[in-house]
Structure formats: C-alpha cells, structure tokens
Amino acid sequence: MHQYRKLYHRLTPLSAVVETVEEKVSLKPKGTELIEISRAVNRVLAEDVRAAVNIPPFNRSMVDGYAVISDDLSEAYENNPVKLRVVGRIFAGERPKIEFKHGECVEVATGALIPYPADAVVPVEFTRKIGDDEILVYNRVGHGENVDYVGSDAVVGEVIVHKGTVLTPELIGSIASIGIRKVRVYSQVSACIYSIGNELVEPGERIIEGQIYDSNAYMVAAHLQASGVSADIRGIIADDFREIKEKIDEALQKYDVVITIGGTSAGLEDITYKVASTYNPGIIVHGVKIKPGRPTFIAANKDKLIVGLPGFPFSCLVASELILIPIISKITGVKGADRRVVEAFLLAPVRGKPGLTRIIPVLVRRRNDTYFAYPFMLRSSSAIKLTSFNGFLTIPEGIEGLSKDAKVKVILRRGYREEDIVFVGSHCPLAEELLLKLRGKYNVKYLFVGSTGGLRVLKTGISDIAGSHLLDPETGQYNIPFIHRHGLKNVVVVRGYYREQGFIARKDALKKVDSILDIIKNNYRFINRNKGSGTRVLVDLMIKNEAEELGISFREIRNRIRGYWFEARNHYSVASLIKAGRADIGVAIKYVAVLYGLDFKPISREIYDFIFTKNSLKHEPIRDFLAILGDKAMEDIIKKYPGYHLHPDSGKVIYSC
Amino acid sequence: MHQYRKLYHRLTPLSAVVETVEEKVSLKPKGTELIEISRAVNRVLAEDVRAAVNIPPFNRSMVDGYAVISDDLSEAYENNPVKLRVVGRIFAGERPKIEFKHGECVEVATGALIPYPADAVVPVEFTRKIGDDEILVYNRVGHGENVDYVGSDAVVGEVIVHKGTVLTPELIGSIASIGIRKVRVYSQVSACIYSIGNELVEPGERIIEGQIYDSNAYMVAAHLQASGVSADIRGIIADDFREIKEKIDEALQKYDVVITIGGTSAGLEDITYKVASTYNPGIIVHGVKIKPGRPTFIAANKDKLIVGLPGFPFSCLVASELILIPIISKITGVKGADRRVVEAFLLAPVRGKPGLTRIIPVLVRRRNDTYFAYPFMLRSSSAIKLTSFNGFLTIPEGIEGLSKDAKVKVILRRGYREEDIVFVGSHCPLAEELLLKLRGKYNVKYLFVGSTGGLRVLKTGISDIAGSHLLDPETGQYNIPFIHRHGLKNVVVVRGYYREQGFIARKDALKKVDSILDIIKNNYRFINRNKGSGTRVLVDLMIKNEAEELGISFREIRNRIRGYWFEARNHYSVASLIKAGRADIGVAIKYVAVLYGLDFKPISREIYDFIFTKNSLKHEPIRDFLAILGDKAMEDIIKKYPGYHLHPDSGKVIYSC
C-alpha cells in the first residue's frame, strides 16, 4: 500500500514529552518579583506565605460584656445573682495590661482583648450594674464561652498559601488576613495564540459553506489563563509559509510561548511545522504518540517555545490539556497542576490504537463511592460537544482493547464536578428547556444521542433519565417494547408529550410529496437521520409499508432513494441542510420546520417519553425533575412549542419494571 | 434583668430580606450594553446567546482522503482493492458544488466539506493512485467513518449560553465558536467596601496587641467579583460618625452599592447604622433574624444601597453569602445564583436559638450517594477556620434542636467540592506536611481539633483519618485504649512517630521548673491546653501524680495553678502567648519551642498515631496516604522537624478492630 504523504516518524510518547523538551530548553520559572496583593490575582506564588502573627492575635470577646473566671459564676442563676467587682474596661483596639483575680471582672467590648486570667465572657444582657464598679451576674457561663481564641484562624509559622499556587481573590483575602500586603510571585509567563488555516473565519464575520469559526483559540486561552499565564489571541493566519514565519518571528520578540493552532496535520497544506523548523534548536517533538493529538509539535527558538496544536476541536482540547498545559506549568511554577486521576469501572468496551496511546472522552460518575466511566466511542471523536464529557480515558499503546467492567484510570478534566442529573436521550428542545429549569439549583448534564442511544446508556446506569420516541410497529406502542428489547430493568416510564413529525422541505416542494415513493419519483435529494433515532425508525417503517404495498423489497426502495445514507444527527441539522440547499427533503418535528421557515406536512403524532432508573428516583434532584413533568405549568410551557401537545397521561408513570 | 444597650427590635426574617428591600428600592438590573466578547469576562449575559449557524456548519472530513459512498467499498480488502473514479478535489475552506454518484469519489483535505451524497471518507493511507483520476481503495469504511457531522457541536437556534450567566473565558470560547463577537450584558454593578473599626489595621502595617488585620473586605470582594460585580476595597475608617458619613456620602456618588463591614453590633461604639439612617429612605432592614449575622443592616439613599455587614469573620461570611449576595444578584441579573441545597443526615445533635434562625457551619460529605453533615458546634462559631467547612445548616427559629441522624437541609457553600481525604485530629505540623503531599492529585481537607475530637469525629464516619497522641496512664499505651473507650469499630491504627513534649518558657524561666509544683511555687502564669487534647491529658496526669505524692487532691493542686483554666487551642498558640508575655509557661512539643525561640525542657517522648477507618482504605487516595507513612522518604522528611523521631513500627498497622 502506497503512502504518498509524510507521516510522523519520531513520535514521542506522551509521558516523555516534558522530559524531551527539557533536554533542549529550560522549563524553569524565569524569575520572581514582589508585588502588591491587590495586583496578584492569577499570579503564581514563588514562596510559601506563612503567618507572621496569630490570627486572631489574642483571645478576644465575641460579645459586649464582662470578662470573668467562669468558676466564679458556677452558682449564678436568675434568682441567685453573683456579685463581681469591675476592675477595668477594655475597648476593641486597646491593650491595657489589666490582670484580675477571683471575684473580679473586666468590662469588654466586642472584639476587645480578654485579660488574663479570664476564661469566658458573660454577655451584658445577663448582668446589671449596681454601682460604679460592681455588677450582678444572673447567668453562669461555660468555660470558654464567647471567647474567640488566639490563633484559631492561623498561628505563627503556619503556611497559609503554598508555593506554586495560582492566587484567587479568596486566597488573597486569606493573605490579607495575616497582615501581608506584598507577595513574591513568579515572573508571569506570556503566551500568544495564532490560528492557522484558510478555512478559518473570525467570530463576527460572515461565514460561507466550507469555512468555520475560530473557536480553539479561546479555549486554549482559557486553559492558559487558568494556569496563571497571560494569553493574547492574535487572530488568524492563512496557510502561507511567508506569512506564518513573519508572524511567529514577531511574536517571539514579545512572548515566552508562541502557540499555533491548526496547520499541523500531515496534510496537503501542512506548513506550520516547516516554519517552526527554521529556528534553533527548532523542532524538538514532532508528533506525540497519542490519538487524537498526534500532530502536536513542540519547537523552540533559544529558550522560547513554539507549540503547534492540531486544529480539530477535540484534538486541540486533548493536546492543550494533556501536552501544552503540563509543559507550561513547569515554566509558571504552578504546583499540583497534575491532573486528578481516579480509578473507574468501564461501562462499555473500548478499543486501543496500535502504536498510539488512545485518548477516549468519557463521562465519569460516582455511584456508591465508586467511579464509573462511560466512553464516547463515536467514529469521529470530535463529533461530540466538548462540554459533554468530564474525563479522559487513556488506553496505553500496547493494549488492544479493554472490556466492559475493566478497572481503568481516568484523568478528570479541569473543573470536574459531579452531576446531580444526567439525561441522555433523543434530542428535544422542550426536554432541554425542562432540564434547564433545574440549573442553578443542581448540576445538570444532558446529551442528545438519539432514542436508542439513550436507552443503551440508561442501561449502564451512568445516566438517570432517557428521552425516547421509538414506535413499535407491531403493537403501535411507543418506547415500552424497546425497554424489553434492550433488557432494561428497574426503570419507570413517564409519559412525556406528543410531537408532530412530518416531511419538511423548502417552500412548495411538499406539494408533490405524500410518501417515500413520491420522493423517489421527484428525484428529490433526501436527508436521512442517524440509525437508532426514533425518526429513522419512522422512516424505515414507512419504506417497509410502501415496499409491501408495491410487492418489492425494502432494500430495493431504499436504494432508489437519493441520499438514504446521507445522515443528519438531529432535527435541526435536517432543517438547516435543507435550508442551505444541500438536500431537498427530510423528516423532522414541526418545531424545527417553523424555526427555519420551512414547509411541513404531517406524517404522525409521535410520543416522546421519559424513562427513569428506579435508583435515580431515590435522589431529590431527579424527583424534582419528575415533579416538573407532572406540573400544571407544563400547559403554558408547551404552548410555546409549535407541534407539541400534552397527552392525557403527561407526567404520569405509565409503566414500571 | 436590666438591658441598658440597644437591641434589634424589628428583626427581619432571612427569607423576607430581599422582598423587604424591594418594597423600598428597585433591585432590577440598571440596563444593558452590547460589548465585545474579549471584554466580557465576568459580565452577566442579558439575553440568551443562540447559535445562528450550525457548528460545524457542514459535514466535514476528519482526515485527508476520499469522500465516498460507503456501500461502494463493502467488498474492499487489502487483497481485493476497489477502483473509484476521482471526480473532484476539495480543500478546507472551499465550497464547490460537486455532487457524485456510485463508483465515484472526491478527494478531500482534513476539514474540507464532504460533498453530497458521500457518507464516509476513506483515509489516504488506504488508497493508491492509479492514474490522474482513478484510485484503488484497499479497505472498507464504515458508514459515517471520518465524518464530522454538521451541527454536532451546535445547531441553529440552540442556546449556547443562557441569559443571567456570569461569563467565564470558557464560555466566551463557546460563544466565539458560533461566530458571535458582541454580546448584550447587563450594566455592571459597582460596589465599594469600607471596613470600620478602631481595632483594624491594614495588611502590611505593624500590628499591636488588641488590633487585628482587616481581612473581611477581601473576602467580601471575592464574593462580589464571583457574582460579576466590580468591587473596590476602600480601606479602613475609624469609629467616627463624621468620618463615616463623609466617606459614605462620597462613595454614594460613584458606586451602586456601598458596603461597610464592622461597626454594626449593638455595642459601645455602634455608629455606622446611625450614619445610614441619615439617608432617604434610610434604614430598611435593621437586624436579620439569624445568628450569626444578626447585626446586618440594609439601607438606601434613593436607589443606591448601603449594606452593613458585621465584623466578626464568620458573621461577616454568613451575612455576605446569605444576605448580601442574594440581594446583589437581583441587581446584576445573575440567574441560578440560588444556593445549592442538599438533604443530609446530621452526625451530631445541634441546638437552635430562640427567636432566631441559627446558622451552623457544617462539613458535608457524600458517602454511598447520601450526604452527611457534621456540625461545628463550637462555643464561638468564629473560632474555626473559614475554610474548614463547606456547608451551612440552618435551624429555623421555632426549632429547639435537632437530634443526631435528623434529615436536614444544608446550603452548600459556593465552590463546594467533594473531598477525597478528610483528616480530623490532633494538630501536628508533620502530619500537615504529609497530607499536603497529596494536594493537587486529590482534594484534601484537614482540621485540627485535638486528639479526642479527632476520634469522636472519626466515629461519625465523616472523616477518614484521625491523628492522636493520647496516653493511657494505666497501661502506658498510646491511643489504642482510647479507641475502645470511644467505642470505635472497624478502624486500624497505624503507628506514626515520636514527638518530644516538654515545658516551654521564655529564656531561663525553665531553670527552676521540673514539675507542676515548681510552677505553683514560682507563681508562674501557666497556659493550659484545651480539654480533649493529648497535651491536656499529659498535664492532668502530671498533676494527678504529683497530688498523689503529696497526698492532696487533684482539685486542690489544680486550683493553685495560676491560669489552669486559661486555654490555648494548639501548640503554636501556647508558644506565641508565652512569647508575647501573656503567660510564663506551658507544655508543648519541642518543634514550636524551636520555632518561637523559646526554652524547652523535655517531659516525655510521646507517640503520635494515625487511625484510619477500614471503609476509607477501600479508596485509593487514602491508600496513597497510608503509603506515604510507610515510605522510606519519611526518614528524610522527619529530619527537618526538631523533636520528631521515627518509631521502629512507623508506618505499620499496629492494631485493628
């Protein structure tokens, strides 16, 4: 087999990248500086901040009252007050050297120093003055009551914030509280980001087909900023050697690290790495043994780094989080930047990649103190939203695959948080609105992967709720037969609502279409939906019925439909491809037809249901979502959605097994 | 009983604060503005950001190769290549209107548009050119392989970021990816913070006894900034009516909200609220029915707010998080700012406060999918580090108390995260260093509450590890007898290390002291440790032995020690109070004597052990900590700690039950 394009010959293992770079370039922090804490947000501490005083620096009173020896009041009650002599008075901020003995006390204000040997403060409400220097106390106080003890917040020598920490406003508050106004931080690392590619368009510009917006730069900038690096987004450069060289030359004057995104795959127009080769020492790492992320390169000009990240969003994310940030953290001096790794049980088998460490995005969840990881094994790993997963599963290069239930190590993504509600199922704008009602109160994650995908994922237990609109032609029932077919147990089905499904097309095209056969007759370019979607089931059912009527095979009709294999992943995509003229006709819900200003011809009124695991219903967030489905307010909400209708059983449990 | 100072008469219930303020002042956002996304970090979105295009906007190729109809290649194998005609070529960024049919294909670059009706891309490595417009394909491709589907990241009309969200760099990346460069945000709310009190000192200034550093301002500023508010810290004002009035007058010209901290308790020098009363409408809320946080006031001058927060750190924190931020979030337009509330089981009984909603700081942890809350029922609720708890338990005013195991609602603190390792036990600088080794890799929380406190907390299951140095005089054994006494089960004891305990005092004072009796003889001011601490046990044991020798009672000796009841909460405090001249002598570990430059006279070599719950050892983070205790490296670490020594069994499990 002939390979006529350059491949990556000296791929560097992921674990060796930092070391390999360090052999050629120093990755130490460039120096330190002493700065005011008010300017120190996002900077990295170069030395431990230790308390030089105790906080509070003395035992102080929590209330206005009298500092006493609590033993003196052991017999004080409302009907048996104890008399004490007042031998002094202390306000907040004062430090008289008063000492007193049994039978005496000292008047103290809130925040005032408590004199030796007082061990408690009796609040003023429980006392009465009976002369210039005597009080009656009507209540006993416990030993230590109303005393804020010296050093309870911080003691001398205690480390308040550790070296290598990125300073947040909260931490700066802690530093201020121990009286420190200036801190020593590492010199800030400056980075700039260029996006490279003829297909890229700046946000705000008009986009035409074939072009895409440059979003990677903002993502990488966010990663850098979170690591204490100042990151400038410098815009887009076309795939042109001279232009790229000119911009990098210029950036190397000003920045410690120059980052390029895109233009790195061994493709037709791969030139960024050639530019990077012109420097000294030039390319240090050309290609990393991971997939995705392989085309990443690391080069240097003297002690300045040039890092080339791949342009596909998921590849760029992996390369940024797992390659770029670990290198940069060496220069910034950030400690504890190691990624958090947990042991998890795998919920579906995965395959490795010969000769490469494979990185698979996973959804991680903790159940009964055990982590579980659900891998997104999509053919195109970028075809998922970058926000939909929260961990990276790494499959070492020697491993062919990992079976379900294997114990694996998962790298948690930065900002990992545990989800209270996980919905995985068929795409539905109304379901999305209902889920969003609980945002703020709970952490809510939803992924739209189709009805069948939703049921499959629900079976693994990683999700709490699935949304499905699968019609069983035998029984005419929605969803319930599929629960059995997928072997789901311990679930309940809650009736959702009706949605109108139908043909959608640009103005007037629908006049001639009432069936699949009409599409073939008119030689329309059809756009299908992905396998496993409820809509695909509907389309195939229509084909089957028409084939039976005509006495020909399903396969024959299918092959005569132009574009039967051309898939869209959701209702919106069907509508938008038709709107853009890439296809003529498809099947989708009325809602998107209205949204895109397309014509709609109804085929059926389908039912969209919610399937809950019984286990999830133990948890309040899930019960809250269930309550929303059955709430009166649904009537008003559903009115905003063209083609949506309530069902007599909406919000009711219609099945349990 | 006479009450000669002002109390709060018209206290407002916590739940009614926002409503009460809204009756007098509008809390709506002041307006909106359209700004560049690059300037929008920390601003609050005033409208949903929706995708105006699909992302990606077309089906695109993940690889360099040939766009094909996958069915054409169903028989393609390495020894049976399939021939296809190449009818065109598409680069990234181009949009030719190529269409093709069975037996044909189109060459595509990575990122290029996939022409209709292709449903897959065969990578170039699996092909061979056999002429200008023909290729052989040596591998089948699955349907959809190497295709990045239109709309898989975002579809037209999909809400990308919701109205009311505070924009982060990550979110701005998402907005850029859908081609949007300007967003509509609410006018930014500006706030300034004054700290009021004669006892306050700016960080960086020298502090004398009786004074404290102003740290609340930084904490409140951090809360405000996290809510999208620009917050200026304006420094300290003395307790002076004229000066406070002048500063607030001036601030009202410039800021939407003026915040004062301190000077609000009904105390000797409470004047801030009097200043606030001079405006119109003036005081709206004077005192809130919660404890702590009661002295909070809310006032207004026309539509500008003046909020007075109490000065004690925990009171200030509660008032800021539960009163100030909910009000401000109305003005900023932040949605989902509601505090996250979970149901938890209470691990120790708590008492309410008559007439007030009591707020108790709790440590929340999830175990087997159930939340548990451990209340910090210290006499002085500010006597804990503000970072040591992660939730607020609220006890409504009618409730006298809640028993252990009660199901309660807990408000999680902003930035709540689940801990991997929780250590609660006796204070030990070495234990702290060992725990910090796992920082970065795991979330680690440690609280120093004394040996006995540590065992008690361990018994509730909220902590994983306790540190203890309790000597049983009967058996001469450390810690193990106390495990039985506290009824602990399913725990293992891991031997820690030796620590030298002894008398500490300023230079030369120790010459005359070899016993407790010597302290009494010299009339030295003794400083004791808190009950439940291992050191207190040691002191009481010494008193008991000496009393027995002299044939007098424990109580008698105890009462003759000056300052027996005067407690310090940890070793550092003992040393610092002696250093400051507030006491003459105490008992502490050698380490702090060296740290503070004090004299040290050894009493005993005690043992500090680590007690683990067996349940916790199922978890990797805990096993990692156990491994550190038994590691060879301990030898080098311990050398840095004066008075610390390894034990022959260091790191070994010495007991299990």
CSV table of C-alpha atoms in Angstrom, one decimal, chain A residues 21-177:
chain,number,residue,atom,x,y,z
A,21,VAL,CA,11.6,19.3,25.8
A,22,GLU,CA,13.6,19.9,29.0
A,23,GLU,CA,16.7,18.3,27.4
A,24,LYS,CA,16.8,21.2,24.9
A,25,VAL,CA,15.2,24.1,26.7
A,26,SER,CA,15.0,25.1,30.3
A,27,LEU,CA,11.4,25.0,31.6
A,28,LYS,CA,12.2,26.7,34.9
A,29,PRO,CA,10.3,29.8,36.0
A,30,LYS,CA,12.1,32.9,34.6
A,31,GLY,CA,12.4,34.7,37.9
A,32,THR,CA,10.3,36.2,40.7
A,33,GLU,CA,9.0,39.5,41.7
A,34,LEU,CA,7.5,41.1,44.8
A,35,ILE,CA,4.1,42.6,44.1
A,36,GLU,CA,1.1,44.1,46.0
A,37,ILE,CA,-1.6,41.5,46.8
A,38,SER,CA,-4.2,43.7,45.1
A,39,ARG,CA,-2.4,43.0,41.8
A,40,ALA,CA,-1.7,39.4,42.4
A,41,VAL,CA,-4.9,37.7,41.2
A,42,ASN,CA,-4.0,34.8,38.8
A,43,ARG,CA,-0.3,35.0,39.6
A,44,VAL,CA,1.7,32.0,40.9
A,45,LEU,CA,3.2,32.2,44.4
A,46,ALA,CA,7.0,31.7,44.4
A,47,GLU,CA,7.3,31.1,48.1
A,48,ASP,CA,5.0,29.8,50.9
A,49,VAL,CA,3.0,32.5,52.6
A,50,ARG,CA,3.3,31.9,56.3
A,51,ALA,CA,1.5,33.7,59.2
A,52,ALA,CA,3.8,36.1,60.9
A,53,VAL,CA,1.2,36.7,63.6
A,54,ASN,CA,-1.5,34.6,65.2
A,55,ILE,CA,-5.0,35.3,63.9
A,56,PRO,CA,-6.7,36.4,66.0
A,57,PRO,CA,-3.6,37.7,67.6
A,58,PHE,CA,-5.1,37.5,71.1
A,59,ASN,CA,-8.1,35.9,72.9
A,60,ARG,CA,-10.9,38.3,72.2
A,61,SER,CA,-14.5,38.8,73.2
A,62,MET,CA,-17.3,37.7,70.8
A,63,VAL,CA,-19.8,40.0,72.7
A,64,ASP,CA,-20.2,43.1,74.7
A,65,GLY,CA,-20.0,42.0,78.3
A,66,TYR,CA,-17.6,41.2,81.2
A,67,ALA,CA,-14.5,39.0,81.1
A,68,VAL,CA,-14.7,36.6,84.0
A,69,ILE,CA,-13.3,33.5,85.6
A,70,SER,CA,-16.1,31.1,84.8
A,71,ASP,CA,-15.7,29.2,88.1
A,72,ASP,CA,-16.8,32.3,89.9
A,73,LEU,CA,-20.2,32.1,88.3
A,74,SER,CA,-20.9,28.4,88.9
A,75,GLU,CA,-23.8,29.2,91.2
A,76,ALA,CA,-25.2,32.2,89.3
A,77,TYR,CA,-28.8,31.9,88.3
A,78,GLU,CA,-31.6,34.3,87.6
A,79,ASN,CA,-32.8,34.2,91.2
A,80,ASN,CA,-29.3,33.9,92.7
A,81,PRO,CA,-27.1,36.6,91.0
A,82,VAL,CA,-23.4,36.7,91.8
A,83,LYS,CA,-21.7,40.0,92.6
A,84,LEU,CA,-18.4,40.8,90.8
A,85,ARG,CA,-16.2,43.8,91.1
A,86,VAL,CA,-15.4,45.6,87.8
A,87,VAL,CA,-11.7,46.4,87.8
A,88,GLY,CA,-11.3,47.8,84.3
A,89,ARG,CA,-12.7,48.4,80.9
A,90,ILE,CA,-11.3,47.3,77.5
A,91,PHE,CA,-12.4,48.6,74.1
A,92,ALA,CA,-11.6,46.9,70.8
A,93,GLY,CA,-8.1,48.0,69.7
A,94,GLU,CA,-6.9,48.7,73.2
A,95,ARG,CA,-4.3,46.7,75.1
A,96,PRO,CA,-4.1,47.7,78.7
A,97,LYS,CA,-2.1,45.4,80.9
A,98,ILE,CA,-5.0,44.6,83.2
A,99,GLU,CA,-4.9,41.4,85.2
A,100,PHE,CA,-7.5,40.4,87.8
A,101,LYS,CA,-8.4,37.8,90.4
A,102,HIS,CA,-11.3,35.7,91.6
A,103,GLY,CA,-14.4,37.8,92.4
A,104,GLU,CA,-13.4,40.4,89.9
A,105,CYS,CA,-14.1,41.1,86.2
A,106,VAL,CA,-13.3,43.4,83.4
A,107,GLU,CA,-15.8,45.1,81.1
A,108,VAL,CA,-15.0,44.3,77.4
A,109,ALA,CA,-16.5,45.4,74.1
A,110,THR,CA,-17.0,43.0,71.2
A,111,GLY,CA,-13.6,42.3,69.7
A,112,ALA,CA,-11.7,43.5,72.7
A,113,LEU,CA,-8.8,41.7,74.2
A,114,ILE,CA,-9.7,39.3,77.0
A,115,PRO,CA,-7.4,39.9,80.0
A,116,TYR,CA,-5.5,37.2,81.8
A,117,PRO,CA,-6.8,35.0,83.5
A,118,ALA,CA,-10.4,35.4,82.2
A,119,ASP,CA,-11.7,32.2,80.5
A,120,ALA,CA,-15.1,33.4,79.5
A,121,VAL,CA,-17.2,36.5,78.8
A,122,VAL,CA,-20.7,37.0,80.3
A,123,PRO,CA,-22.9,39.0,77.9
A,124,VAL,CA,-24.1,42.3,79.1
A,125,GLU,CA,-27.7,41.2,78.8
A,126,PHE,CA,-27.2,38.8,81.7
A,127,THR,CA,-25.8,41.5,84.1
A,128,ARG,CA,-26.9,44.5,86.0
A,129,LYS,CA,-24.8,47.4,87.2
A,130,ILE,CA,-25.2,48.1,90.9
A,131,GLY,CA,-22.8,50.9,91.4
A,132,ASP,CA,-19.8,52.4,89.7
A,133,ASP,CA,-17.7,49.3,90.0
A,134,GLU,CA,-20.0,46.4,90.8
A,135,ILE,CA,-22.3,44.2,88.7
A,136,LEU,CA,-24.7,41.4,89.4
A,137,VAL,CA,-24.5,38.4,87.1
A,138,TYR,CA,-27.7,36.4,86.5
A,139,ASN,CA,-26.4,33.5,84.5
A,140,ARG,CA,-23.5,31.1,84.6
A,141,VAL,CA,-21.2,30.9,81.5
A,142,GLY,CA,-19.4,27.9,80.3
A,143,HIS,CA,-15.7,27.8,80.3
A,144,GLY,CA,-14.5,29.4,77.0
A,145,GLU,CA,-17.9,30.9,76.3
A,146,ASN,CA,-17.9,33.9,74.0
A,147,VAL,CA,-14.2,33.7,73.6
A,148,ASP,CA,-12.5,33.8,70.2
A,149,TYR,CA,-9.2,32.1,70.8
A,150,VAL,CA,-5.8,33.4,69.7
A,151,GLY,CA,-4.6,31.6,66.7
A,152,SER,CA,-7.8,29.9,65.9
A,153,ASP,CA,-7.7,31.1,62.3
A,154,ALA,CA,-3.9,31.0,61.8
A,155,VAL,CA,-0.9,30.5,64.0
A,156,VAL,CA,2.6,31.9,63.5
A,157,GLY,CA,4.6,29.9,61.1
A,158,GLU,CA,1.6,28.2,59.6
A,159,VAL,CA,1.6,28.0,55.9
A,160,ILE,CA,-1.5,30.0,54.7
A,161,VAL,CA,-1.0,29.6,51.0
A,162,HIS,CA,1.6,27.2,49.5
A,163,LYS,CA,4.3,28.0,46.9
A,164,GLY,CA,3.1,27.2,43.4
A,165,THR,CA,-0.5,28.1,44.0
A,166,VAL,CA,-2.4,30.3,41.5
A,167,LEU,CA,-3.8,33.2,43.6
A,168,THR,CA,-7.6,33.7,43.6
A,169,PRO,CA,-9.4,36.6,45.2
A,170,GLU,CA,-10.3,34.2,48.1
A,171,LEU,CA,-6.7,33.3,48.7
A,172,ILE,CA,-5.7,37.0,48.6
A,173,GLY,CA,-8.3,37.5,51.3
A,174,SER,CA,-6.6,34.9,53.4
A,175,ILE,CA,-3.2,36.5,52.8
A,176,ALA,CA,-4.5,39.9,53.8
A,177,SER,CA,-6.0,38.5,57.0
